[in-house]
PDB file of C-alpha atoms in Angstrom:
ATOM      1  CA  MET A  28     -25.466  36.628  -2.480  1.00  0.00           C
ATOM      2  CA  THR A  29     -25.350  39.573  -4.880  1.00  0.00           C
ATOM      3  CA  ALA A  30     -25.353  39.398  -8.608  1.00  0.00           C
ATOM      4  CA  GLY A  31     -21.831  40.759  -8.708  1.00  0.00           C
ATOM      5  CA  ALA A  32     -20.604  37.937  -6.282  1.00  0.00           C
ATOM      6  CA  ALA A  33     -22.276  35.241  -8.465  1.00  0.00           C
ATOM      7  CA  ALA A  34     -20.674  36.804 -11.643  1.00  0.00           C
ATOM      8  CA  HIS A  35     -17.232  36.867 -10.055  1.00  0.00           C
ATOM      9  CA  PRO A  36     -16.707  33.755  -7.917  1.00  0.00           C
ATOM     10  CA  THR A  37     -14.014  33.927  -5.308  1.00  0.00           C
ATOM     11  CA  PRO A  38     -10.632  32.166  -5.875  1.00  0.00           C
ATOM     12  CA  ARG A  39     -11.527  29.585  -3.091  1.00  0.00           C
ATOM     13  CA  ARG A  40     -14.767  28.716  -4.957  1.00  0.00           C
ATOM     14  CA  LEU A  41     -13.015  28.441  -8.287  1.00  0.00           C
ATOM     15  CA  ALA A  42     -10.514  25.984  -6.634  1.00  0.00           C
ATOM     16  CA  ARG A  43     -13.381  23.924  -5.196  1.00  0.00           C
ATOM     17  CA  GLN A  44     -15.033  23.621  -8.634  1.00  0.00           C
ATOM     18  CA  ARG A  45     -11.736  22.713 -10.288  1.00  0.00           C
ATOM     19  CA  ARG A  46     -11.285  19.950  -7.613  1.00  0.00           C
ATOM     20  CA  ARG A  47     -14.735  18.637  -8.237  1.00  0.00           C
ATOM     21  CA  ARG A  48     -14.324  18.515 -11.970  1.00  0.00           C
ATOM     22  CA  ALA A  49     -10.898  16.766 -11.532  1.00  0.00           C
ATOM     23  CA  ALA A  50     -12.675  14.227  -9.229  1.00  0.00           C
ATOM     24  CA  VAL A  51     -15.364  13.619 -11.850  1.00  0.00           C
ATOM     25  CA  ARG A  52     -12.832  13.189 -14.584  1.00  0.00           C
ATOM     26  CA  PHE A  53     -10.667  10.773 -12.405  1.00  0.00           C
ATOM     27  CA  TRP A  54     -13.695   8.606 -11.556  1.00  0.00           C
ATOM     28  CA  ARG A  55     -14.884   8.481 -15.249  1.00  0.00           C
ATOM     29  CA  ARG A  56     -11.394   7.501 -16.317  1.00  0.00           C
ATOM     30  CA  TYR A  57     -11.142   5.018 -13.476  1.00  0.00           C
ATOM     31  CA  ARG A  58     -14.394   3.403 -14.368  1.00  0.00           C
ATOM     32  CA  ALA A  59     -13.235   2.953 -18.027  1.00  0.00           C
ATOM     33  CA  HIS A  60     -10.885   0.252 -16.762  1.00  0.00           C
ATOM     34  CA  ARG A  61     -13.096  -2.680 -16.052  1.00  0.00           C
ATOM     35  CA  ALA A  62     -10.518  -4.212 -13.680  1.00  0.00           C
ATOM     36  CA  GLY A  63     -10.445  -1.078 -11.514  1.00  0.00           C
ATOM     37  CA  PRO A  64     -13.913  -1.281 -10.148  1.00  0.00           C
ATOM     38  CA  ALA A  65     -13.690  -4.933  -9.717  1.00  0.00           C
ATOM     39  CA  GLY A  66     -10.440  -4.609  -7.651  1.00  0.00           C
ATOM     40  CA  LEU A  67     -12.032  -1.799  -5.591  1.00  0.00           C
ATOM     41  CA  ALA A  68     -15.112  -4.033  -4.777  1.00  0.00           C
ATOM     42  CA  VAL A  69     -12.842  -6.807  -3.560  1.00  0.00           C
ATOM     43  CA  LEU A  70     -10.894  -4.440  -1.452  1.00  0.00           C
ATOM     44  CA  ALA A  71     -14.121  -3.022  -0.116  1.00  0.00           C
ATOM     45  CA  LEU A  72     -15.207  -6.444   0.936  1.00  0.00           C
ATOM     46  CA  PHE A  73     -11.896  -7.192   2.701  1.00  0.00           C
ATOM     47  CA  ALA A  74     -11.958  -3.853   4.470  1.00  0.00           C
ATOM     48  CA  LEU A  75     -15.462  -4.504   5.741  1.00  0.00           C
ATOM     49  CA  VAL A  76     -14.598  -8.016   6.906  1.00  0.00           C
ATOM     50  CA  ALA A  77     -11.368  -6.576   8.789  1.00  0.00           C
ATOM     51  CA  LEU A  78     -13.359  -3.711  10.403  1.00  0.00           C
ATOM     52  CA  THR A  79     -16.185  -5.817  11.536  1.00  0.00           C
ATOM     53  CA  ALA A  80     -13.958  -8.789  12.725  1.00  0.00           C
ATOM     54  CA  PRO A  81     -14.494  -7.919  16.473  1.00  0.00           C
ATOM     55  CA  LEU A  82     -18.212  -8.171  16.013  1.00  0.00           C
ATOM     56  CA  THR A  83     -18.434 -11.292  13.675  1.00  0.00           C
ATOM     57  CA  VAL A  84     -15.765 -13.494  15.168  1.00  0.00           C
ATOM     58  CA  GLY A  85     -14.511 -11.755  18.396  1.00  0.00           C
ATOM     59  CA  SER A  86     -10.990 -11.647  19.648  1.00  0.00           C
ATOM     60  CA  ASP A  87     -11.401 -14.948  21.610  1.00  0.00           C
ATOM     61  CA  VAL A  88     -11.153 -16.779  18.304  1.00  0.00           C
ATOM     62  CA  THR A  89      -7.251 -16.642  18.564  1.00  0.00           C
ATOM     63  CA  GLY A  90      -7.307 -18.266  22.069  1.00  0.00           C
ATOM     64  CA  VAL A  91      -5.527 -21.656  22.255  1.00  0.00           C
ATOM     65  CA  THR A  92      -6.557 -22.832  25.751  1.00  0.00           C
ATOM     66  CA  ASP A  93     -10.249 -22.749  25.047  1.00  0.00           C
ATOM     67  CA  ALA A  94     -10.458 -23.795  21.384  1.00  0.00           C
ATOM     68  CA  PRO A  95     -13.950 -24.927  20.437  1.00  0.00           C
ATOM     69  CA  GLY A  96     -12.993 -27.789  18.125  1.00  0.00           C
ATOM     70  CA  ARG A  97     -10.805 -30.850  17.683  1.00  0.00           C
ATOM     71  CA  PRO A  98      -7.321 -30.388  16.272  1.00  0.00           C
ATOM     72  CA  LEU A  99      -7.171 -30.468  12.427  1.00  0.00           C
ATOM     73  CA  GLN A 100     -10.813 -31.253  12.063  1.00  0.00           C
ATOM     74  CA  SER A 101     -11.987 -31.202   8.474  1.00  0.00           C
ATOM     75  CA  PRO A 102     -14.584 -28.645   7.148  1.00  0.00           C
ATOM     76  CA  SER A 103     -18.120 -29.104   8.567  1.00  0.00           C
ATOM     77  CA  GLY A 104     -21.282 -27.341   9.383  1.00  0.00           C
ATOM     78  CA  GLU A 105     -19.899 -26.113  12.664  1.00  0.00           C
ATOM     79  CA  PHE A 106     -16.531 -25.188  11.282  1.00  0.00           C
ATOM     80  CA  PRO A 107     -16.897 -24.226   7.485  1.00  0.00           C
ATOM     81  CA  LEU A 108     -13.152 -24.195   6.897  1.00  0.00           C
ATOM     82  CA  GLY A 109     -12.228 -26.734   9.519  1.00  0.00           C
ATOM     83  CA  THR A 110      -9.819 -26.234  12.496  1.00  0.00           C
ATOM     84  CA  ASP A 111      -6.075 -25.667  12.961  1.00  0.00           C
ATOM     85  CA  ARG A 112      -3.769 -27.790  14.913  1.00  0.00           C
ATOM     86  CA  PHE A 113      -4.992 -26.129  18.129  1.00  0.00           C
ATOM     87  CA  GLY A 114      -8.700 -26.653  17.365  1.00  0.00           C
ATOM     88  CA  ARG A 115      -9.332 -23.180  16.492  1.00  0.00           C
ATOM     89  CA  ASP A 116     -11.835 -22.181  13.727  1.00  0.00           C
ATOM     90  CA  VAL A 117      -9.734 -21.503  10.502  1.00  0.00           C
ATOM     91  CA  LEU A 118     -12.565 -19.168   9.198  1.00  0.00           C
ATOM     92  CA  GLY A 119     -12.471 -17.080  12.261  1.00  0.00           C
ATOM     93  CA  LEU A 120      -8.601 -16.905  12.158  1.00  0.00           C
ATOM     94  CA  VAL A 121      -8.646 -15.911   8.463  1.00  0.00           C
ATOM     95  CA  VAL A 122     -11.133 -13.149   9.211  1.00  0.00           C
ATOM     96  CA  TRP A 123      -9.163 -11.914  12.286  1.00  0.00           C
ATOM     97  CA  GLY A 124      -5.809 -12.220  10.540  1.00  0.00           C
ATOM     98  CA  SER A 125      -6.971  -9.799   7.716  1.00  0.00           C
ATOM     99  CA  ARG A 126      -6.717  -6.987  10.318  1.00  0.00           C
ATOM    100  CA  VAL A 127      -3.064  -7.471  10.833  1.00  0.00           C
ATOM    101  CA  SER A 128      -2.060  -8.286   7.238  1.00  0.00           C
ATOM    102  CA  LEU A 129      -3.992  -5.429   5.703  1.00  0.00           C
ATOM    103  CA  LEU A 130      -2.737  -3.014   8.412  1.00  0.00           C
ATOM    104  CA  VAL A 131       0.887  -4.001   8.003  1.00  0.00           C
ATOM    105  CA  GLY A 132       0.588  -3.813   4.301  1.00  0.00           C
ATOM    106  CA  LEU A 133      -0.885  -0.382   4.311  1.00  0.00           C
ATOM    107  CA  LEU A 134       1.519   1.121   6.894  1.00  0.00           C
ATOM    108  CA  ALA A 135       4.575  -0.498   5.165  1.00  0.00           C
ATOM    109  CA  ALA A 136       3.406   0.922   1.700  1.00  0.00           C
ATOM    110  CA  VAL A 137       2.975   4.398   3.112  1.00  0.00           C
ATOM    111  CA  LEU A 138       6.366   4.326   4.730  1.00  0.00           C
ATOM    112  CA  SER A 139       8.029   2.985   1.602  1.00  0.00           C
ATOM    113  CA  VAL A 140       6.350   5.693  -0.670  1.00  0.00           C
ATOM    114  CA  THR A 141       6.963   8.497   1.778  1.00  0.00           C
ATOM    115  CA  ILE A 142      10.771   7.718   1.863  1.00  0.00           C
ATOM    116  CA  GLY A 143      10.899   7.341  -1.837  1.00  0.00           C
ATOM    117  CA  ALA A 144       8.851  10.568  -2.513  1.00  0.00           C
ATOM    118  CA  VAL A 145      11.073  12.557  -0.171  1.00  0.00           C
ATOM    119  CA  VAL A 146      14.386  11.208  -1.711  1.00  0.00           C
ATOM    120  CA  GLY A 147      13.031  11.655  -5.281  1.00  0.00           C
ATOM    121  CA  ILE A 148      11.751  15.203  -4.844  1.00  0.00           C
ATOM    122  CA  THR A 149      14.830  16.531  -3.068  1.00  0.00           C
ATOM    123  CA  ALA A 150      17.218  14.716  -5.425  1.00  0.00           C
ATOM    124  CA  GLY A 151      15.441  16.105  -8.467  1.00  0.00           C
ATOM    125  CA  HIS A 152      15.317  19.559  -7.046  1.00  0.00           C
ATOM    126  CA  PHE A 153      18.652  20.235  -5.463  1.00  0.00           C
ATOM    127  CA  ARG A 154      20.802  18.291  -8.013  1.00  0.00           C
ATOM    128  CA  GLY A 155      24.558  18.528  -7.464  1.00  0.00           C
ATOM    129  CA  ALA A 156      26.412  16.408  -4.938  1.00  0.00           C
ATOM    130  CA  TYR A 157      23.366  15.683  -2.897  1.00  0.00           C
ATOM    131  CA  ALA A 158      21.473  14.134  -5.894  1.00  0.00           C
ATOM    132  CA  THR A 159      24.533  12.188  -6.811  1.00  0.00           C
ATOM    133  CA  VAL A 160      24.916  10.530  -3.375  1.00  0.00           C
ATOM    134  CA  ALA A 161      21.076  10.061  -3.021  1.00  0.00           C
ATOM    135  CA  MET A 162      20.925   8.268  -6.369  1.00  0.00           C
ATOM    136  CA  ARG A 163      23.888   6.161  -5.739  1.00  0.00           C
ATOM    137  CA  VAL A 164      22.335   4.991  -2.454  1.00  0.00           C
ATOM    138  CA  THR A 165      19.118   4.309  -4.326  1.00  0.00           C
ATOM    139  CA  ASP A 166      20.940   2.278  -6.923  1.00  0.00           C
ATOM    140  CA  TRP A 167      22.597   0.183  -4.132  1.00  0.00           C
ATOM    141  CA  PHE A 168      19.181  -0.571  -2.661  1.00  0.00           C
ATOM    142  CA  LEU A 169      17.870  -1.432  -6.122  1.00  0.00           C
ATOM    143  CA  VAL A 170      20.517  -3.966  -6.945  1.00  0.00           C
ATOM    144  CA  MET A 171      20.265  -5.674  -3.472  1.00  0.00           C
ATOM    145  CA  PRO A 172      17.577  -8.372  -3.082  1.00  0.00           C
ATOM    146  CA  THR A 173      14.686  -6.701  -1.287  1.00  0.00           C
ATOM    147  CA  LEU A 174      13.521  -9.817   0.447  1.00  0.00           C
ATOM    148  CA  VAL A 175      17.091 -10.616   1.757  1.00  0.00           C
ATOM    149  CA  LEU A 176      17.451  -7.049   3.217  1.00  0.00           C
ATOM    150  CA  ALA A 177      14.030  -7.291   4.841  1.00  0.00           C
ATOM    151  CA  ILE A 178      14.865 -10.802   6.363  1.00  0.00           C
ATOM    152  CA  ALA A 179      18.230  -9.340   7.664  1.00  0.00           C
ATOM    153  CA  LEU A 180      16.572  -6.422   9.349  1.00  0.00           C
ATOM    154  CA  ALA A 181      13.758  -8.532  10.757  1.00  0.00           C
ATOM    155  CA  THR A 182      16.317 -11.021  12.060  1.00  0.00           C
ATOM    156  CA  VAL A 183      18.546  -8.483  13.992  1.00  0.00           C
ATOM    157  CA  MET A 184      15.512  -6.552  15.459  1.00  0.00           C
ATOM    158  CA  SER A 185      12.867  -7.608  17.831  1.00  0.00           C
ATOM    159  CA  ARG A 186       9.970  -9.651  16.405  1.00  0.00           C
ATOM    160  CA  SER A 187       7.017  -7.246  16.387  1.00  0.00           C
ATOM    161  CA  LEU A 188       4.746  -5.628  13.790  1.00  0.00           C
ATOM    162  CA  GLY A 189       6.706  -2.404  14.009  1.00  0.00           C
ATOM    163  CA  THR A 190       9.888  -4.325  13.000  1.00  0.00           C
ATOM    164  CA  VAL A 191       7.967  -5.983   9.998  1.00  0.00           C
ATOM    165  CA  ILE A 192       6.706  -2.578   8.860  1.00  0.00           C
ATOM    166  CA  LEU A 193      10.078  -1.027   9.200  1.00  0.00           C
ATOM    167  CA  ALA A 194      11.819  -3.839   7.365  1.00  0.00           C
ATOM    168  CA  ILE A 195       9.470  -3.679   4.416  1.00  0.00           C
ATOM    169  CA  GLY A 196       9.337   0.119   4.295  1.00  0.00           C
ATOM    170  CA  VAL A 197      13.085   0.787   4.347  1.00  0.00           C
ATOM    171  CA  THR A 198      13.814  -1.717   1.625  1.00  0.00           C
ATOM    172  CA  THR A 199      11.239  -1.068  -0.886  1.00  0.00           C
ATOM    173  CA  TRP A 200      11.386   2.673  -1.604  1.00  0.00           C
ATOM    174  CA  PRO A 201      14.017   2.930  -4.289  1.00  0.00           C
ATOM    175  CA  THR A 202      11.513   2.327  -7.256  1.00  0.00           C
ATOM    176  CA  THR A 203       9.362   5.196  -6.035  1.00  0.00           C
ATOM    177  CA  ALA A 204      12.393   7.430  -5.566  1.00  0.00           C
ATOM    178  CA  ARG A 205      13.563   6.893  -9.110  1.00  0.00           C
ATOM    179  CA  LEU A 206      10.069   7.536 -10.580  1.00  0.00           C
ATOM    180  CA  VAL A 207       9.490  10.610  -8.439  1.00  0.00           C
ATOM    181  CA  ARG A 208      12.883  12.106  -9.371  1.00  0.00           C
ATOM    182  CA  ALA A 209      12.175  11.779 -13.043  1.00  0.00           C
ATOM    183  CA  GLN A 210       8.750  13.477 -12.741  1.00  0.00           C
ATOM    184  CA  THR A 211      10.398  16.198 -10.520  1.00  0.00           C
ATOM    185  CA  LEU A 212      12.918  16.950 -13.245  1.00  0.00           C
ATOM    186  CA  ALA A 213      10.169  17.111 -15.736  1.00  0.00           C
ATOM    187  CA  VAL A 214       8.116  19.475 -13.641  1.00  0.00           C
ATOM    188  CA  GLU A 215      10.964  21.808 -12.791  1.00  0.00           C
ATOM    189  CA  ALA A 216      11.739  22.332 -16.446  1.00  0.00           C
ATOM    190  CA  ARG A 217       8.316  23.915 -16.994  1.00  0.00           C
ATOM    191  CA  PRO A 218       8.165  27.715 -17.543  1.00  0.00           C
ATOM    192  CA  TYR A 219       5.893  28.479 -14.499  1.00  0.00           C
ATOM    193  CA  VAL A 220       8.543  26.944 -12.068  1.00  0.00           C
ATOM    194  CA  GLU A 221      11.168  29.318 -13.591  1.00  0.00           C
ATOM    195  CA  ARG A 222       8.816  32.282 -13.119  1.00  0.00           C
ATOM    196  CA  ALA A 223       8.208  31.166  -9.567  1.00  0.00           C
ATOM    197  CA  ARG A 224      12.033  31.210  -8.852  1.00  0.00           C
ATOM    198  CA  ALA A 225      12.412  34.542 -10.631  1.00  0.00           C
ATOM    199  CA  LEU A 226       9.690  36.008  -8.357  1.00  0.00           C
ATOM    200  CA  GLY A 227      11.686  34.975  -5.309  1.00  0.00           C
ATOM    201  CA  GLY A 228      10.237  31.536  -4.544  1.00  0.00           C
ATOM    202  CA  GLY A 229      12.527  29.465  -2.420  1.00  0.00           C
ATOM    203  CA  HIS A 230      13.278  25.778  -2.400  1.00  0.00           C
ATOM    204  CA  GLY A 231      10.416  25.069   0.011  1.00  0.00           C
ATOM    205  CA  HIS A 232       7.882  27.101  -1.974  1.00  0.00           C
ATOM    206  CA  VAL A 233       8.868  25.488  -5.311  1.00  0.00           C
ATOM    207  CA  MET A 234       8.748  21.870  -3.951  1.00  0.00           C
ATOM    208  CA  ALA A 235       5.606  22.245  -1.811  1.00  0.00           C
ATOM    209  CA  ARG A 236       3.536  24.487  -4.245  1.00  0.00           C
ATOM    210  CA  HIS A 237       4.714  23.351  -7.689  1.00  0.00           C
ATOM    211  CA  VAL A 238       6.474  20.034  -7.576  1.00  0.00           C
ATOM    212  CA  LEU A 239       4.575  18.150  -4.918  1.00  0.00           C
ATOM    213  CA  PRO A 240       1.026  18.675  -6.500  1.00  0.00           C
ATOM    214  CA  ASN A 241       2.286  17.423  -9.854  1.00  0.00           C
ATOM    215  CA  VAL A 242       3.950  14.320  -8.516  1.00  0.00           C
ATOM    216  CA  MET A 243       1.138  13.410  -6.136  1.00  0.00           C
ATOM    217  CA  PRO A 244      -0.823  11.451  -8.705  1.00  0.00           C
ATOM    218  CA  LEU A 245       2.322   9.228  -9.299  1.00  0.00           C
ATOM    219  CA  VAL A 246       2.713   8.816  -5.586  1.00  0.00           C
ATOM    220  CA  LEU A 247      -0.904   7.854  -5.094  1.00  0.00           C
ATOM    221  CA  ALA A 248      -0.667   5.249  -7.893  1.00  0.00           C
ATOM    222  CA  GLN A 249       2.618   3.938  -6.581  1.00  0.00           C
ATOM    223  CA  THR A 250       1.168   3.670  -3.033  1.00  0.00           C
ATOM    224  CA  THR A 251      -1.725   1.570  -4.237  1.00  0.00           C
ATOM    225  CA  LEU A 252       0.689  -0.693  -6.147  1.00  0.00           C
ATOM    226  CA  MET A 253       3.095  -0.989  -3.260  1.00  0.00           C
ATOM    227  CA  VAL A 254       0.413  -2.284  -0.818  1.00  0.00           C
ATOM    228  CA  SER A 255       0.122  -5.523  -2.682  1.00  0.00           C
ATOM    229  CA  ALA A 256       3.860  -5.981  -2.602  1.00  0.00           C
ATOM    230  CA  ALA A 257       3.810  -5.101   1.168  1.00  0.00           C
ATOM    231  CA  VAL A 258       1.186  -7.696   1.971  1.00  0.00           C
ATOM    232  CA  LEU A 259       3.165 -10.385   0.111  1.00  0.00           C
ATOM    233  CA  ALA A 260       6.308  -9.308   1.962  1.00  0.00           C
ATOM    234  CA  GLU A 261       4.609  -9.539   5.292  1.00  0.00           C
ATOM    235  CA  THR A 262       3.264 -12.969   4.461  1.00  0.00           C
ATOM    236  CA  THR A 263       6.729 -14.112   3.500  1.00  0.00           C
ATOM    237  CA  LEU A 264       8.319 -12.856   6.634  1.00  0.00           C
ATOM    238  CA  ALA A 265       5.606 -14.311   8.845  1.00  0.00           C
ATOM    239  CA  PHE A 266       5.937 -17.607   6.955  1.00  0.00           C
ATOM    240  CA  LEU A 267       9.577 -17.661   7.732  1.00  0.00           C
ATOM    241  CA  GLY A 268       8.960 -17.133  11.361  1.00  0.00           C
ATOM    242  CA  LEU A 269      10.086 -13.505  11.413  1.00  0.00           C
ATOM    243  CA  GLY A 270       6.734 -11.968  12.110  1.00  0.00           C
ATOM    244  CA  ASP A 271       5.114 -11.117  15.549  1.00  0.00           C
ATOM    245  CA  PRO A 272       4.283 -14.396  17.285  1.00  0.00           C
ATOM    246  CA  THR A 273       1.669 -12.796  19.484  1.00  0.00           C
ATOM    247  CA  VAL A 274      -0.645 -11.881  16.738  1.00  0.00           C
ATOM    248  CA  VAL A 275      -2.574 -13.844  14.055  1.00  0.00           C
ATOM    249  CA  SER A 276      -1.854 -13.003  10.295  1.00  0.00           C
ATOM    250  CA  TRP A 277      -2.274 -14.730   7.061  1.00  0.00           C
ATOM    251  CA  GLY A 278       1.398 -15.403   6.966  1.00  0.00           C
ATOM    252  CA  GLY A 279       1.453 -16.719  10.435  1.00  0.00           C
ATOM    253  CA  LEU A 280      -1.361 -19.059   9.649  1.00  0.00           C
ATOM    254  CA  LEU A 281       0.653 -20.548   6.670  1.00  0.00           C
ATOM    255  CA  GLN A 282       3.572 -20.941   8.963  1.00  0.00           C
ATOM    256  CA  ASP A 283       1.487 -22.842  11.470  1.00  0.00           C
ATOM    257  CA  ALA A 284       0.106 -25.031   8.746  1.00  0.00           C
ATOM    258  CA  ARG A 285       3.717 -25.841   7.576  1.00  0.00           C
ATOM    259  CA  GLU A 286       4.809 -26.645  11.077  1.00  0.00           C
ATOM    260  CA  ALA A 287       1.778 -28.861  11.516  1.00  0.00           C
ATOM    261  CA  GLY A 288       2.696 -30.803   8.365  1.00  0.00           C
ATOM    262  CA  ALA A 289      -0.584 -29.760   6.624  1.00  0.00           C
ATOM    263  CA  VAL A 290       1.002 -30.218   3.140  1.00  0.00           C
ATOM    264  CA  SER A 291       2.077 -33.802   3.641  1.00  0.00           C
ATOM    265  CA  ALA A 292      -1.046 -34.730   5.538  1.00  0.00           C
ATOM    266  CA  GLY A 293      -3.310 -33.288   2.937  1.00  0.00           C
ATOM    267  CA  HIS A 294      -5.057 -30.742   5.220  1.00  0.00           C
ATOM    268  CA  TRP A 295      -5.979 -28.402   2.401  1.00  0.00           C
ATOM    269  CA  TRP A 296      -8.365 -26.236   4.643  1.00  0.00           C
ATOM    270  CA  TYR A 297      -5.435 -25.261   6.758  1.00  0.00           C
ATOM    271  CA  LEU A 298      -3.431 -23.870   3.780  1.00  0.00           C
ATOM    272  CA  VAL A 299      -5.847 -22.755   1.097  1.00  0.00           C
ATOM    273  CA  PRO A 300      -7.893 -20.051   2.854  1.00  0.00           C
ATOM    274  CA  PRO A 301      -5.037 -17.788   4.009  1.00  0.00           C
ATOM    275  CA  GLY A 302      -3.186 -18.350   0.658  1.00  0.00           C
ATOM    276  CA  VAL A 303      -6.322 -17.438  -1.438  1.00  0.00           C
ATOM    277  CA  ALA A 304      -6.885 -14.283   0.787  1.00  0.00           C
ATOM    278  CA  VAL A 305      -3.328 -13.202   0.254  1.00  0.00           C
ATOM    279  CA  ALA A 306      -3.573 -13.755  -3.529  1.00  0.00           C
ATOM    280  CA  ALA A 307      -6.984 -12.031  -3.727  1.00  0.00           C
ATOM    281  CA  VAL A 308      -5.776  -8.893  -1.871  1.00  0.00           C
ATOM    282  CA  ALA A 309      -2.610  -8.605  -3.798  1.00  0.00           C
ATOM    283  CA  LEU A 310      -4.462  -8.997  -7.058  1.00  0.00           C
ATOM    284  CA  ALA A 311      -7.156  -6.452  -6.055  1.00  0.00           C
ATOM    285  CA  PHE A 312      -4.548  -3.784  -5.011  1.00  0.00           C
ATOM    286  CA  THR A 313      -2.598  -4.338  -8.277  1.00  0.00           C
ATOM    287  CA  LEU A 314      -5.705  -3.921 -10.327  1.00  0.00           C
ATOM    288  CA  CYS A 315      -6.725  -0.793  -8.451  1.00  0.00           C
ATOM    289  CA  GLY A 316      -3.171   0.561  -8.777  1.00  0.00           C
ATOM    290  CA  ARG A 317      -3.002   0.097 -12.505  1.00  0.00           C
ATOM    291  CA  ALA A 318      -6.367   1.830 -12.896  1.00  0.00           C
ATOM    292  CA  VAL A 319      -5.427   4.775 -10.718  1.00  0.00           C
ATOM    293  CA  GLU A 320      -2.021   5.053 -12.563  1.00  0.00           C
ATOM    294  CA  SER A 321      -3.846   5.276 -15.872  1.00  0.00           C
ATOM    295  CA  ALA A 322      -6.468   7.564 -14.667  1.00  0.00           C
ATOM    296  CA  LEU A 323      -4.028   9.943 -12.974  1.00  0.00           C
ATOM    297  CA  ASP A 324      -1.465  10.025 -15.791  1.00  0.00           C
ATOM    298  CA  PRO A 325      -0.083  13.502 -15.716  1.00  0.00           C
ATOM    299  CA  ARG A 326       0.256  13.550 -19.483  1.00  0.00           C
ATOM    300  CA  LEU A 327      -3.672  13.515 -19.631  1.00  0.00           C
ATOM    301  CA  GLY A 328      -3.563  16.887 -17.806  1.00  0.00           C
ATOM    302  CA  VAL A 329      -5.419  15.582 -14.682  1.00  0.00           C
ATOM    303  CA  ALA A 330      -2.555  16.618 -12.332  1.00  0.00           C
ATOM    304  CA  ARG A 331      -2.466  20.186 -13.318  1.00  0.00           C
TER     305      ARG A 331
END
């Protein structure tokens, strides 16, 4: 490398340096929130448990015909969290169920935020009749009970994980759309966007090169927050018997416990573990989302 090249770095190198500095600033601000790293550690633990489930408990833990224990056996050395009504190890079921619950929560949140971001950006950019119609549809979804809409969709469609993901995703996007539209209006009022239009930048150029990078921090924070809501929604649908009956999830375990009369019989080990797992994951995602939202606040200049 010559001395002239070192004195005048290329635009690509300058962009990499800016991204590195932005990442360092983000992590410094994220660590400033004590709850953020704690939530991240909990999520990392659950992700490790879910990814290693085939090695630690194996897929045969969900089998009913060759269950290793007696039905509703209390916790013991062989079964630390007892057994369910079929004699299956509850600990193994909770570990295996983390794969389904986390996957559905993540995919549903991504679908919800994607729909909301597309509607918000386009409504904030095009304005006019399209924005009016889009926002009225958004308002209609906002005033309707989300859980009721999700239950209605899950009822009329086939019982599968895809149905649960779709039901959650298409009913929880309006909040994201409202937030993204407000941020889009603020971004498009800035002088550099007006200059881009004056230089011949079209709609796609303005939305992709100027609006989207500035709303991405908000989208990322909203995605993190939405995962906890999606996990809770999946658990609720499965608890109501609207999930996929062929897979094991935390909500499905709660439904099985209810059908087995675990509450009235006092079989706490059947109810508490999946309930605690759902609460811990929802809390961890909420803590991470709040920390990300604060660290990526556009008003701090990180998103530029």
